Coordinates of C-alpha atoms and ligand atoms in Angstrom, one line a residue:
Chain A
M1 CA -8.0 22.0 -46.4
K2 CA -6.2 24.3 -44.0
K3 CA -3.7 23.0 -41.6
A4 CA -4.0 23.7 -37.8
I5 CA -2.5 27.1 -37.3
H6 CA 0.4 27.3 -34.9
S7 CA 3.7 29.0 -34.6
P8 CA 6.6 27.0 -35.9
A9 CA 8.6 28.1 -32.9
C10 CA 6.3 25.9 -30.8
G11 CA 7.7 22.4 -31.1
E12 CA 7.8 20.1 -28.2
V13 CA 10.8 21.1 -25.9
K14 CA 13.1 18.3 -25.4
D15 CA 15.1 17.3 -22.4
S16 CA 15.9 14.4 -20.0
L17 CA 16.5 14.0 -16.3
Y18 CA 20.0 12.5 -17.0
S19 CA 21.3 16.0 -18.2
W20 CA 21.3 16.9 -14.5
G21 CA 24.0 14.4 -13.7
F22 CA 26.2 15.9 -16.3
V23 CA 25.3 19.6 -15.4
I24 CA 26.2 19.0 -11.8
A25 CA 29.3 17.0 -12.4
V26 CA 30.7 19.6 -14.8
T27 CA 29.7 22.7 -12.7
T28 CA 30.6 21.5 -9.2
V29 CA 33.7 19.4 -9.9
A30 CA 35.3 19.9 -13.4
I31 CA 34.9 23.7 -13.5
P32 CA 36.3 24.4 -10.2
L33 CA 39.2 21.9 -10.5
I34 CA 40.3 23.2 -13.9
F35 CA 39.7 26.8 -13.4
S36 CA 41.6 27.0 -10.2
Q37 CA 44.8 26.4 -12.2
F38 CA 44.3 29.7 -14.0
P39 CA 44.1 33.3 -12.9
P40 CA 40.9 34.3 -11.0
Y41 CA 39.7 36.1 -14.1
Y42 CA 38.5 32.6 -15.5
I43 CA 36.5 31.6 -12.5
K44 CA 34.8 35.0 -12.7
L45 CA 34.0 34.4 -16.2
A46 CA 32.5 31.1 -15.1
S47 CA 30.5 32.9 -12.5
S48 CA 29.0 35.4 -14.9
I49 CA 28.2 32.5 -17.3
M50 CA 26.2 30.9 -14.5
I51 CA 24.2 34.2 -13.9
M52 CA 23.6 34.5 -17.6
I53 CA 22.3 30.8 -17.6
L54 CA 19.6 31.8 -15.0
Y55 CA 18.7 34.9 -17.0
G56 CA 18.4 32.9 -20.2
V57 CA 16.5 30.0 -18.6
S58 CA 14.0 32.4 -17.1
F59 CA 13.5 34.2 -20.4
N60 CA 13.0 30.9 -22.1
L61 CA 10.1 29.9 -19.9
L62 CA 8.2 32.7 -21.7
Y63 CA 9.7 32.4 -25.2
G64 CA 10.5 28.7 -25.8
Y65 CA 7.8 27.3 -23.6
T66 CA 4.9 29.8 -23.8
G67 CA 5.6 31.2 -27.3
Y68 CA 5.9 34.9 -26.0
L69 CA 8.9 36.8 -27.0
S70 CA 9.7 39.4 -24.5
F71 CA 12.0 42.2 -25.7
G72 CA 12.1 43.9 -22.4
Q73 CA 13.5 41.4 -19.8
A74 CA 16.2 44.0 -19.1
A75 CA 13.4 45.8 -17.0
Y76 CA 13.4 42.8 -14.6
F77 CA 17.2 41.9 -14.6
G78 CA 18.1 45.7 -14.5
S79 CA 15.6 46.5 -11.6
G80 CA 17.1 43.4 -9.8
V81 CA 20.5 44.7 -10.2
Y82 CA 19.6 48.3 -8.8
V83 CA 17.3 47.1 -6.0
S84 CA 19.9 44.7 -4.9
A85 CA 22.7 47.3 -5.0
L86 CA 20.7 49.9 -3.2
I87 CA 19.8 47.4 -0.4
L88 CA 23.4 46.2 -0.1
R89 CA 24.5 49.7 0.2
S90 CA 22.1 50.5 3.1
T91 CA 22.0 47.3 4.9
S92 CA 24.8 45.1 3.4
S93 CA 22.8 42.1 3.8
L94 CA 23.0 39.8 1.0
P95 CA 20.0 37.5 1.5
L96 CA 17.9 40.7 1.9
A97 CA 19.3 42.1 -1.3
L98 CA 18.6 38.8 -3.2
L99 CA 15.0 38.8 -1.8
G100 CA 14.4 42.4 -2.7
G101 CA 16.1 42.1 -5.9
S102 CA 13.8 39.4 -7.1
I103 CA 10.5 40.5 -5.4
A104 CA 10.6 44.0 -6.7
P105 CA 11.1 42.9 -10.4
A106 CA 8.3 40.3 -9.8
L107 CA 5.9 43.1 -8.6
L108 CA 7.0 45.1 -11.7
A109 CA 6.2 42.1 -13.9
I110 CA 2.7 42.0 -12.4
V111 CA 2.0 45.5 -13.3
F112 CA 3.6 45.5 -16.7
G113 CA 2.6 41.9 -17.6
Y114 CA -1.0 42.9 -16.9
F115 CA -1.0 45.2 -19.8
C116 CA 1.4 43.1 -22.2
V117 CA -0.5 39.8 -22.1
K118 CA -3.6 41.4 -23.2
R119 CA -2.1 42.1 -26.6
S120 CA -1.2 39.9 -29.7
K121 CA 2.3 38.2 -29.6
L122 CA 3.6 41.1 -31.8
Y123 CA 2.3 43.7 -29.5
F124 CA 3.6 41.7 -26.6
A125 CA 7.0 42.0 -27.9
M126 CA 6.8 45.8 -28.5
L127 CA 4.9 46.7 -25.2
T128 CA 7.6 44.9 -23.2
L129 CA 10.4 46.7 -25.0
A130 CA 8.5 50.0 -24.2
F131 CA 8.1 49.2 -20.6
A132 CA 11.9 48.3 -20.4
Q133 CA 12.8 51.7 -22.0
L134 CA 10.6 53.3 -19.3
I135 CA 12.6 51.7 -16.6
Y136 CA 15.8 52.6 -18.3
T137 CA 15.0 56.3 -18.6
L138 CA 13.8 56.3 -15.0
I139 CA 17.1 54.7 -13.6
F140 CA 19.1 57.0 -16.0
K141 CA 17.4 60.2 -14.9
W142 CA 16.8 59.5 -11.2
R143 CA 20.4 60.6 -10.3
S144 CA 19.9 61.1 -6.6
L145 CA 18.9 57.5 -6.2
T146 CA 20.7 55.6 -8.8
G147 CA 23.8 58.0 -9.6
G148 CA 22.6 58.3 -13.2
D149 CA 25.1 57.3 -15.7
D150 CA 27.8 57.4 -13.1
G151 CA 26.3 54.2 -11.7
I152 CA 26.7 52.8 -8.2
V153 CA 29.6 51.2 -6.4
V154 CA 28.2 48.2 -4.7
P155 CA 29.8 47.3 -1.4
R156 CA 31.8 43.9 -1.5
I157 CA 30.5 40.9 0.6
P158 CA 33.2 39.9 2.9
Y159 CA 32.5 36.3 3.1
L160 CA 32.3 36.0 -0.7
H161 CA 35.6 37.8 -1.2
N162 CA 37.4 34.7 -2.7
P163 CA 36.3 34.3 -6.4
L164 CA 36.0 30.5 -6.0
T165 CA 33.7 30.9 -3.0
F166 CA 31.6 33.3 -4.8
Y167 CA 31.3 31.0 -7.8
F168 CA 29.9 28.2 -5.5
F169 CA 27.6 30.5 -3.9
I170 CA 26.4 31.7 -7.4
L171 CA 26.3 28.1 -8.7
A172 CA 24.1 26.9 -5.8
L173 CA 21.7 29.9 -6.3
V174 CA 21.6 29.1 -10.1
L175 CA 21.3 25.4 -9.9
V176 CA 18.4 25.6 -7.4
S177 CA 16.6 28.3 -9.6
V178 CA 17.1 26.5 -12.8
F179 CA 15.9 23.2 -11.1
I180 CA 12.7 25.1 -10.2
H181 CA 12.3 25.9 -13.8
W182 CA 12.9 22.2 -14.7
V183 CA 10.1 21.2 -12.4
I184 CA 7.7 24.0 -13.6
V185 CA 8.1 23.0 -17.2
H186 CA 7.3 19.4 -16.3
S187 CA 4.3 20.3 -14.1
P188 CA 0.6 20.6 -15.1
F189 CA 1.2 24.4 -15.2
G190 CA 4.2 23.9 -17.6
H191 CA 1.9 21.7 -19.7
M192 CA -0.6 24.4 -20.1
L193 CA 2.2 26.8 -21.3
K194 CA 3.2 24.3 -24.0
S195 CA -0.5 24.1 -25.0
I196 CA -0.7 27.8 -25.1
C197 CA 2.4 28.1 -27.3
Q198 CA 1.0 25.5 -29.8
N199 CA -2.6 26.5 -30.0
Q200 CA -3.6 29.5 -27.8
E201 CA -7.4 29.3 -28.9
R202 CA -7.8 25.7 -28.1
T203 CA -6.2 26.2 -24.7
E204 CA -8.7 28.8 -23.9
F205 CA -11.6 26.5 -25.1
I206 CA -10.4 23.7 -22.7
G207 CA -11.1 25.9 -19.9
V208 CA -7.9 27.8 -19.3
P209 CA -7.7 31.4 -18.6
V210 CA -4.9 31.9 -21.0
E211 CA -4.1 35.6 -20.2
K212 CA -3.9 34.8 -16.5
Q213 CA -1.6 31.8 -17.3
V214 CA 0.8 33.8 -19.4
L215 CA 0.8 36.6 -16.9
V216 CA 1.9 34.0 -14.2
A217 CA 4.7 32.7 -16.5
F218 CA 5.7 36.4 -17.0
I219 CA 5.9 37.1 -13.3
I220 CA 8.0 34.0 -12.7
A221 CA 10.4 35.0 -15.6
G222 CA 10.5 38.6 -14.0
F223 CA 11.3 37.1 -10.5
F224 CA 14.1 34.9 -11.7
G225 CA 15.4 37.4 -14.1
G226 CA 15.5 39.8 -11.3
L227 CA 17.3 37.3 -9.1
A228 CA 19.9 37.0 -11.8
G229 CA 20.4 40.7 -11.7
A230 CA 20.3 40.8 -7.9
I231 CA 23.4 38.5 -7.7
Y232 CA 25.1 40.2 -10.5
A233 CA 25.3 43.5 -8.6
P234 CA 27.5 42.4 -5.8
F235 CA 29.4 40.0 -8.4
I236 CA 30.3 42.8 -10.8
G237 CA 30.9 45.6 -8.1
V238 CA 30.0 48.6 -10.2
I239 CA 26.7 49.0 -11.9
S240 CA 25.4 51.5 -14.5
P241 CA 22.3 52.0 -16.6
K242 CA 24.0 49.9 -19.2
L243 CA 22.5 46.8 -17.4
V244 CA 19.1 48.1 -18.0
H245 CA 19.6 49.1 -21.6
W246 CA 17.6 47.5 -24.5
T247 CA 20.8 45.6 -25.5
M248 CA 20.6 43.8 -22.1
S249 CA 17.0 42.6 -23.2
L250 CA 18.5 41.4 -26.4
T251 CA 21.0 39.3 -24.6
P252 CA 18.7 36.4 -23.5
V253 CA 17.0 36.5 -27.0
I254 CA 20.4 36.0 -28.6
M255 CA 21.5 33.4 -26.1
V256 CA 18.2 31.5 -26.5
V257 CA 18.1 31.7 -30.2
F258 CA 21.8 30.6 -30.5
G259 CA 21.5 27.6 -28.0
G260 CA 18.0 26.6 -29.0
A261 CA 14.6 27.6 -27.7
K262 CA 13.2 24.1 -28.0
H263 CA 15.5 22.4 -25.6
F264 CA 15.7 23.0 -21.8
W265 CA 19.5 23.4 -21.9
G266 CA 19.4 25.5 -25.1
P267 CA 19.8 28.8 -23.1
A268 CA 22.6 27.4 -21.1
I269 CA 24.5 26.4 -24.1
G270 CA 23.8 29.9 -25.6
A271 CA 25.0 31.6 -22.5
I272 CA 28.3 29.7 -22.4
V273 CA 28.9 30.5 -26.1
Y274 CA 27.7 34.1 -25.8
I275 CA 29.9 35.0 -22.8
V276 CA 33.0 33.1 -24.0
L277 CA 32.7 34.5 -27.6
K278 CA 32.1 38.0 -26.3
D279 CA 35.2 37.7 -24.1
I280 CA 37.3 36.5 -27.0
I281 CA 35.9 38.8 -29.7
T282 CA 36.2 42.1 -27.5
L283 CA 40.0 41.5 -27.5
Y284 CA 40.1 42.2 -31.2
T285 CA 37.2 44.5 -32.0
D286 CA 34.7 46.8 -30.3
N287 CA 32.1 45.5 -32.8
W288 CA 31.6 42.1 -31.1
L289 CA 27.9 42.5 -31.4
L290 CA 28.2 42.5 -35.2
V291 CA 30.6 39.5 -35.2
F292 CA 28.2 37.6 -32.9
G293 CA 25.2 38.6 -35.1
L294 CA 26.9 37.0 -38.0
M295 CA 27.6 33.8 -36.2
L296 CA 24.0 33.8 -35.0
L297 CA 22.8 34.1 -38.6
I298 CA 25.0 31.2 -39.6
I299 CA 23.8 28.9 -36.8
V300 CA 20.2 29.8 -37.4
L301 CA 20.5 29.2 -41.1
I302 CA 22.0 25.7 -40.4
S303 CA 19.5 24.8 -37.9
P304 CA 16.6 26.9 -36.7
R305 CA 16.7 25.0 -33.4
G306 CA 20.0 26.4 -32.6
V307 CA 23.2 24.7 -31.2
M308 CA 21.0 22.0 -29.5
G309 CA 19.2 21.4 -32.8
V310 CA 22.6 20.8 -34.4
L311 CA 23.6 18.4 -31.7
E312 CA 20.2 16.5 -31.8
N313 CA 20.6 16.1 -35.7
I314 CA 24.0 14.7 -35.2
G315 CA 22.6 12.4 -32.5
T316 CA 19.8 11.1 -34.7
Y317 CA 22.2 10.8 -37.6
I318 CA 24.6 8.5 -35.4
K319 CA 21.7 6.5 -34.1
K320 CA 20.3 5.9 -37.5
N321 CA 23.7 4.8 -38.9
I322 CA 24.1 2.5 -35.8
T323 CA 20.8 0.8 -36.4
K324 CA 21.6 0.5 -40.1
A325 CA 25.1 -1.0 -39.2
N326 CA 23.3 -3.5 -36.9
L327 CA 20.8 -4.4 -39.6
M328 CA 23.5 -5.0 -42.1
K329 CA 25.4 -7.2 -39.7
E330 CA 22.2 -9.3 -39.0
R331 CA 21.7 -9.7 -42.7
I332 CA 25.3 -10.9 -43.1
N333 CA 25.0 -13.3 -40.3
Chain B
M1 CA -55.2 20.0 -15.9
V2 CA -52.4 18.6 -13.7
L3 CA -51.0 16.3 -16.2
P4 CA -49.8 18.6 -19.0
R5 CA -48.4 21.1 -16.4
R6 CA -46.4 18.2 -14.9
S7 CA -44.9 17.1 -18.2
C8 CA -44.1 20.6 -19.0
F9 CA -42.2 20.8 -15.8
Q10 CA -40.3 17.7 -16.4
R11 CA -39.4 18.8 -19.9
K12 CA -38.0 22.0 -18.7
M13 CA -35.7 20.0 -16.3
T14 CA -34.0 18.3 -19.2
I15 CA -33.3 21.3 -21.1
L16 CA -29.5 21.8 -21.3
L17 CA -29.2 24.8 -23.5
E18 CA -31.6 27.5 -24.4
T19 CA -31.3 30.8 -26.4
T20 CA -33.7 33.6 -26.6
G21 CA -33.6 36.1 -29.4
L22 CA -29.9 35.5 -30.2
T23 CA -28.6 38.0 -32.7
K24 CA -25.1 38.7 -33.9
D25 CA -24.2 41.5 -36.2
F26 CA -20.9 42.0 -38.0
G27 CA -21.1 45.6 -38.8
K28 CA -24.2 45.9 -40.9
F29 CA -24.4 42.2 -41.7
R30 CA -26.8 40.2 -39.5
A31 CA -25.2 36.8 -39.1
L32 CA -27.8 35.6 -36.6
D33 CA -31.2 36.9 -36.5
N34 CA -33.4 36.3 -33.4
V35 CA -32.5 32.7 -32.9
S36 CA -34.6 31.1 -30.1
F37 CA -34.5 27.3 -29.3
S38 CA -33.4 24.8 -26.8
I39 CA -31.5 21.7 -26.8
E40 CA -32.8 18.7 -24.7
K41 CA -30.4 16.4 -22.7
G42 CA -29.7 13.1 -24.5
V43 CA -31.1 14.1 -27.8
L44 CA -28.6 14.2 -30.6
T45 CA -29.4 17.4 -32.4
S46 CA -28.0 18.6 -35.6
L47 CA -27.8 22.2 -36.9
I48 CA -27.9 22.4 -40.6
G49 CA -27.9 25.1 -43.2
P50 CA -26.3 26.2 -46.3
N51 CA -22.8 27.9 -46.4
G52 CA -22.8 31.1 -44.6
A53 CA -26.0 30.3 -42.9
G54 CA -24.5 31.3 -39.5
K55 CA -24.0 27.8 -37.9
T56 CA -20.4 28.6 -36.8
T57 CA -21.4 31.9 -35.7
F58 CA -24.0 30.4 -33.6
Y59 CA -21.4 28.0 -31.9
N60 CA -19.1 31.0 -31.4
C61 CA -21.8 33.0 -29.6
I62 CA -22.7 30.1 -27.3
T63 CA -19.2 29.0 -26.5
G64 CA -18.1 32.7 -25.8
K65 CA -15.7 33.3 -28.5
F66 CA -17.5 36.5 -29.0
P67 CA -20.6 37.8 -27.2
P68 CA -24.0 38.1 -29.1
T69 CA -25.1 41.6 -30.1
S70 CA -28.4 40.8 -28.3
G71 CA -30.2 38.0 -26.9
K72 CA -29.5 35.5 -24.0
I73 CA -28.0 32.2 -23.6
F74 CA -29.0 29.8 -20.8
F75 CA -26.8 26.6 -20.0
K76 CA -28.3 24.4 -17.4
E77 CA -30.7 27.3 -16.4
E78 CA -27.8 29.6 -15.9
N79 CA -27.4 32.7 -17.9
I80 CA -24.0 32.4 -19.6
T81 CA -24.3 35.3 -22.0
G82 CA -21.2 37.2 -22.5
L83 CA -19.1 35.0 -20.2
P84 CA -15.4 34.3 -21.4
A85 CA -14.9 31.1 -23.2
H86 CA -12.9 29.3 -20.6
T87 CA -15.6 29.9 -18.0
I88 CA -18.2 28.5 -20.1
Q89 CA -16.1 25.5 -20.9
Q90 CA -15.7 24.9 -17.1
K91 CA -19.4 24.8 -16.7
G92 CA -19.6 21.7 -18.9
L93 CA -19.9 23.0 -22.5
S94 CA -17.2 21.7 -24.8
R95 CA -16.7 22.2 -28.4
S96 CA -14.6 21.3 -31.4
F97 CA -13.8 23.6 -34.3
Q98 CA -14.6 23.4 -38.0
I99 CA -11.0 23.2 -38.8
V100 CA -9.2 20.6 -36.6
S101 CA -7.8 22.3 -33.5
I102 CA -5.3 20.4 -31.4
F103 CA -1.8 20.6 -30.0
P104 CA 0.2 19.5 -32.9
E105 CA 3.6 18.9 -31.3
L106 CA 2.2 17.1 -28.3
S107 CA 1.5 13.4 -28.3
V108 CA -2.1 12.1 -28.4
L109 CA -1.9 11.4 -24.8
D110 CA -0.6 14.7 -23.9
N111 CA -3.2 16.4 -25.9
I112 CA -6.0 14.6 -23.8
K113 CA -4.0 15.4 -20.6
A114 CA -4.1 19.1 -21.4
A115 CA -7.9 19.0 -21.4
L116 CA -7.9 17.0 -18.2
I117 CA -5.5 19.4 -16.3
A118 CA -7.8 22.3 -17.3
K119 CA -11.0 20.4 -16.2
A120 CA -9.5 19.4 -12.9
K121 CA -8.3 23.1 -12.4
K122 CA -4.8 21.6 -11.9
N123 CA -3.3 24.4 -14.3
W124 CA -1.8 26.1 -11.5
R125 CA 0.2 23.4 -10.0
M126 CA 3.7 24.1 -10.8
L127 CA 5.8 22.3 -8.4
S128 CA 4.7 18.7 -9.2
F129 CA 5.6 16.4 -12.1
L130 CA 2.7 15.9 -14.5
S131 CA 4.0 12.4 -15.2
R132 CA 3.5 11.6 -11.6
D133 CA -0.1 12.3 -11.7
R134 CA -1.6 8.9 -11.9
V135 CA -5.3 10.2 -11.9
I136 CA -4.7 12.3 -14.9
H137 CA -2.8 9.5 -16.6
E138 CA -5.5 7.0 -16.1
E139 CA -8.2 9.2 -17.2
A140 CA -6.2 10.2 -20.2
M141 CA -5.6 6.6 -21.1
N142 CA -9.2 5.7 -20.9
M143 CA -10.2 8.6 -23.1
V144 CA -7.5 7.6 -25.6
E145 CA -9.0 4.2 -25.7
L146 CA -12.5 5.5 -26.1
I147 CA -11.4 7.5 -29.3
G148 CA -9.7 4.4 -30.5
M149 CA -6.0 5.7 -30.5
I150 CA -4.6 3.6 -27.8
D151 CA -2.1 2.1 -30.2
R152 CA -0.8 5.5 -31.1
A153 CA -1.1 7.2 -27.7
N154 CA 2.5 8.5 -27.8
W155 CA 2.5 9.7 -31.5
L156 CA 2.9 13.3 -32.1
C157 CA -0.3 14.7 -33.4
H158 CA 1.1 16.4 -36.4
T159 CA 2.2 13.0 -37.8
L160 CA -1.4 11.6 -37.7
S161 CA -3.7 11.5 -40.7
H162 CA -6.7 14.0 -40.9
G163 CA -9.1 11.5 -39.6
D164 CA -7.1 10.6 -36.6
R165 CA -6.4 14.2 -35.8
R166 CA -10.1 14.7 -35.8
R167 CA -10.4 11.8 -33.3
V168 CA -8.0 13.7 -31.1
D169 CA -9.9 16.9 -31.4
I170 CA -13.1 15.2 -30.4
G171 CA -11.2 13.5 -27.6
I172 CA -9.9 16.8 -26.2
A173 CA -13.5 18.3 -26.2
L174 CA -14.9 15.1 -24.6
A175 CA -12.1 14.5 -22.0
A176 CA -13.7 17.1 -19.7
R177 CA -16.9 14.9 -19.7
P178 CA -18.9 17.9 -20.6
D179 CA -22.7 17.8 -20.3
L180 CA -23.1 19.2 -23.8
I181 CA -20.4 19.0 -26.8
L182 CA -20.7 21.1 -30.0
L183 CA -19.0 19.6 -33.0
D184 CA -18.7 21.9 -35.9
E185 CA -18.7 19.8 -39.0
P186 CA -16.7 16.9 -37.6
T187 CA -16.5 15.3 -41.0
A188 CA -15.3 18.4 -43.0
G189 CA -12.5 17.5 -45.5
M190 CA -12.9 13.9 -45.1
N191 CA -13.2 11.1 -47.6
P192 CA -16.3 8.7 -47.4
K193 CA -14.3 6.1 -45.4
E194 CA -13.1 8.7 -42.8
T195 CA -16.6 10.1 -42.6
E196 CA -18.1 6.8 -42.0
E197 CA -15.4 6.1 -39.2
V198 CA -16.1 9.5 -37.4
I199 CA -20.0 8.9 -37.4
Q200 CA -19.4 5.4 -35.9
L201 CA -17.1 7.0 -33.4
I202 CA -19.8 9.6 -32.4
N203 CA -22.5 6.9 -32.1
Y204 CA -20.1 4.9 -30.0
L205 CA -19.1 7.9 -27.8
R206 CA -22.8 8.7 -27.2
G207 CA -23.4 5.2 -25.8
K208 CA -20.2 5.4 -23.6
T209 CA -20.7 8.8 -22.0
E210 CA -23.3 10.9 -20.5
T211 CA -22.5 13.7 -23.0
T212 CA -25.3 15.2 -25.4
F213 CA -24.0 15.9 -28.8
F214 CA -25.0 18.9 -30.9
I215 CA -23.5 18.7 -34.4
T216 CA -23.4 20.7 -37.5
E217 CA -22.9 18.9 -40.7
H218 CA -23.0 19.3 -44.4
D219 CA -23.4 15.8 -45.4
M220 CA -27.1 15.2 -45.6
E221 CA -26.9 11.4 -45.5
V222 CA -24.9 11.6 -42.2
V223 CA -27.4 14.2 -40.7
F224 CA -30.6 12.1 -41.4
S225 CA -28.9 8.8 -40.3
I226 CA -27.7 10.0 -37.0
S227 CA -29.8 12.9 -35.8
E228 CA -32.8 12.7 -33.5
R229 CA -33.7 16.3 -34.1
I230 CA -32.7 18.8 -36.8
I231 CA -32.6 22.5 -36.8
V232 CA -32.4 24.3 -40.1
L233 CA -30.6 27.7 -40.1
H234 CA -31.1 29.9 -43.1
Q235 CA -29.6 33.4 -43.5
G236 CA -29.2 33.5 -39.7
K237 CA -32.9 32.6 -39.0
V238 CA -34.3 29.3 -37.8
L239 CA -36.2 28.0 -40.8
A240 CA -37.4 24.7 -39.4
D241 CA -37.0 22.6 -36.3
G242 CA -38.1 19.0 -35.9
T243 CA -37.5 15.3 -36.3
P244 CA -35.7 14.2 -39.3
S245 CA -38.9 13.0 -41.0
E246 CA -40.5 16.3 -40.3
I247 CA -37.6 18.2 -41.7
Q248 CA -37.6 16.1 -44.9
E249 CA -41.4 16.8 -45.6
N250 CA -41.1 20.5 -44.6
P251 CA -41.7 22.4 -48.0
S252 CA -39.8 25.5 -47.1
V253 CA -36.6 23.5 -46.2
Q254 CA -36.9 21.6 -49.5
E255 CA -37.2 24.8 -51.2
V256 CA -34.3 26.8 -49.9
Y257 CA -32.0 24.1 -48.9
L258 CA -32.5 20.6 -49.8
G259 CA -33.4 21.5 -53.3
G260 CA -33.5 18.4 -55.5
V261 CA -31.5 16.3 -53.3
L262 CA -34.5 14.5 -51.5
Ligands
LIG401 N1 -15.8 37.2 -37.5 C1 -16.5 37.5 -38.5 N2 -16.6 38.8 -39.0 C2 -17.4 39.2 -40.2 N3 -18.2 38.3 -40.8 C3 -18.4 37.0 -40.3 C4 -17.6 36.6 -39.2 N4 -17.8 35.3 -38.9 C5 -18.7 34.9 -39.8 N5 -19.0 36.0 -40.6 C6 -20.0 36.0 -41.6 O1 -21.2 35.4 -41.1 C7 -21.9 34.7 -42.0 C8 -22.1 33.4 -41.4 O2 -20.9 32.7 -41.2 P1 -20.7 31.2 -40.5 O3 -19.3 30.9 -40.5 O4 -21.4 31.2 -39.1 O5 -21.5 30.2 -41.5 P2 -21.6 28.7 -41.4 O6 -23.1 28.4 -41.5 O7 -20.7 28.1 -40.4 O8 -21.0 28.4 -43.0 P3 -20.1 27.2 -43.4 O9 -21.1 26.0 -43.7 O10 -19.4 27.7 -44.6 O11 -19.2 26.8 -42.2 C9 -21.0 34.6 -43.3 O12 -21.5 35.4 -44.3 C10 -19.7 35.1 -42.8 O13 -19.0 35.7 -43.8
LIG402 MG1 -19.2 26.9 -40.3

């Protein structure tokens, strides 16, 4: 007898609303309090972690929840970066830059996604990568607009000059966006994504146009990936095609695999670990990707569900032992 | 002169599914050969035939998994030939698969909810919590109760026994309250006790819903005990079509299929 076929990567995604209290407390109180004691470098590090969290969470809507591995998210992050930078340069309006920097990638995702979702999951990964390379080449070659590999200097935003103020701005943007993802994955729409992940054929046969459903998830991921890029441009100040390179597509994959795709906060944990480790390792060696790769390998070997998986295992272990201890006590009494 | 015409008209009204000259080729191999027949509302019909007769292929054509090579399919008098699977499902034609096909990492309740979301076309609602949807919840609980899984509503499906997973499978197909449900060997791979339970379930569900059941089955005892009409498929062709007693007496059926069994 055959077992129902489903990808092992498609377990139920776990989370709880209580986690929000913790997240908000840490990001709005603890981090600013602690980091204001240190040079501004550290609060900037925290800001870039926040941006990467949004990038990772949007990617995981596709990967962890729907089961579609995109190897080309840099197309949306990167086009967000460039559209935002160009808008800032010509209008110096941040709201306009954020709007353009997320809508343009979403439009791109409509066009590219239309072709990608028609393929099997393997071809989906390859095709997303191919499209991302297309965008990379375009940005690299179109010197008159993008400055080629010289990049663009993005004008600073006067009212966000203070790093702590900028941190709070980014934080607000990221918290709202991540909360939208939270609602989405708990909505009927999100339920369909989980169904597609676990059994695509069955989902089709309960009356869901699966391709369209995946396409919409793809567009949402493109939109928020773009938004992450759109805020990254003024934050980092100087942009280059490096931000559209395929290694930038690899970033969310690594973060999510490291943190755990099967937990809502997995990408966030992954982003923190990724940025902090990158920061530390680059002090010692240029081959930080190699070191990180090794660490990733170790984590995945210990727990296929990433850091969150390890934490969960520890959690259930403790719970088991507590109930055991309680049982023992009862017996003794 | 008037009477037969009238009865003919009434009969036509109750036809749910009709195929005309349905043919399916896989390369040079003809899996279905000019299959024409109809399913009447409320009549539990079984499709039988030896391995490779084309039963699953027939289901796949009807439910839009792939289009037939030629021929037409009408469901509730509407031509549904070549429509995509999800569209056909939305019109009220559900199915289960020969191999149990459910959402293994979701709970029993969430499996049923998936089907209900799709049926209610709520699959685009992304800014409201599913857990707050009372209508879906109540309906799902009702369905879970109907399939006799209420005490395990929150179990993850991959932890269930094969028999219980088949219950969920049927529940998913039935949750949308379809007009017609196609069950492809619902007792495949089951021990006699589980088989008995599934048969009881099907009989129970028939009484509790408006849905017409169309079943393929290998177990002859099961077929003759629950069917009101039997269609025999052999090498992609309809060999016989009639009531269980007519089929039992049909010499060509006995020859090619039932052999010494009866
Ligand atoms: N997708 C396919 N491609 C090629 N040949 C196929 C395909 N599906 C079915 N067939 C062939 O068509 C014939 C009918 O298969 P089908 O699965 O419909 O039989 P069945 O009556 O359901 O048999 P069983 O009782 O074993 O389930 C078989 O010879 C099979 O090999
Ligand atoms: Mg079959």
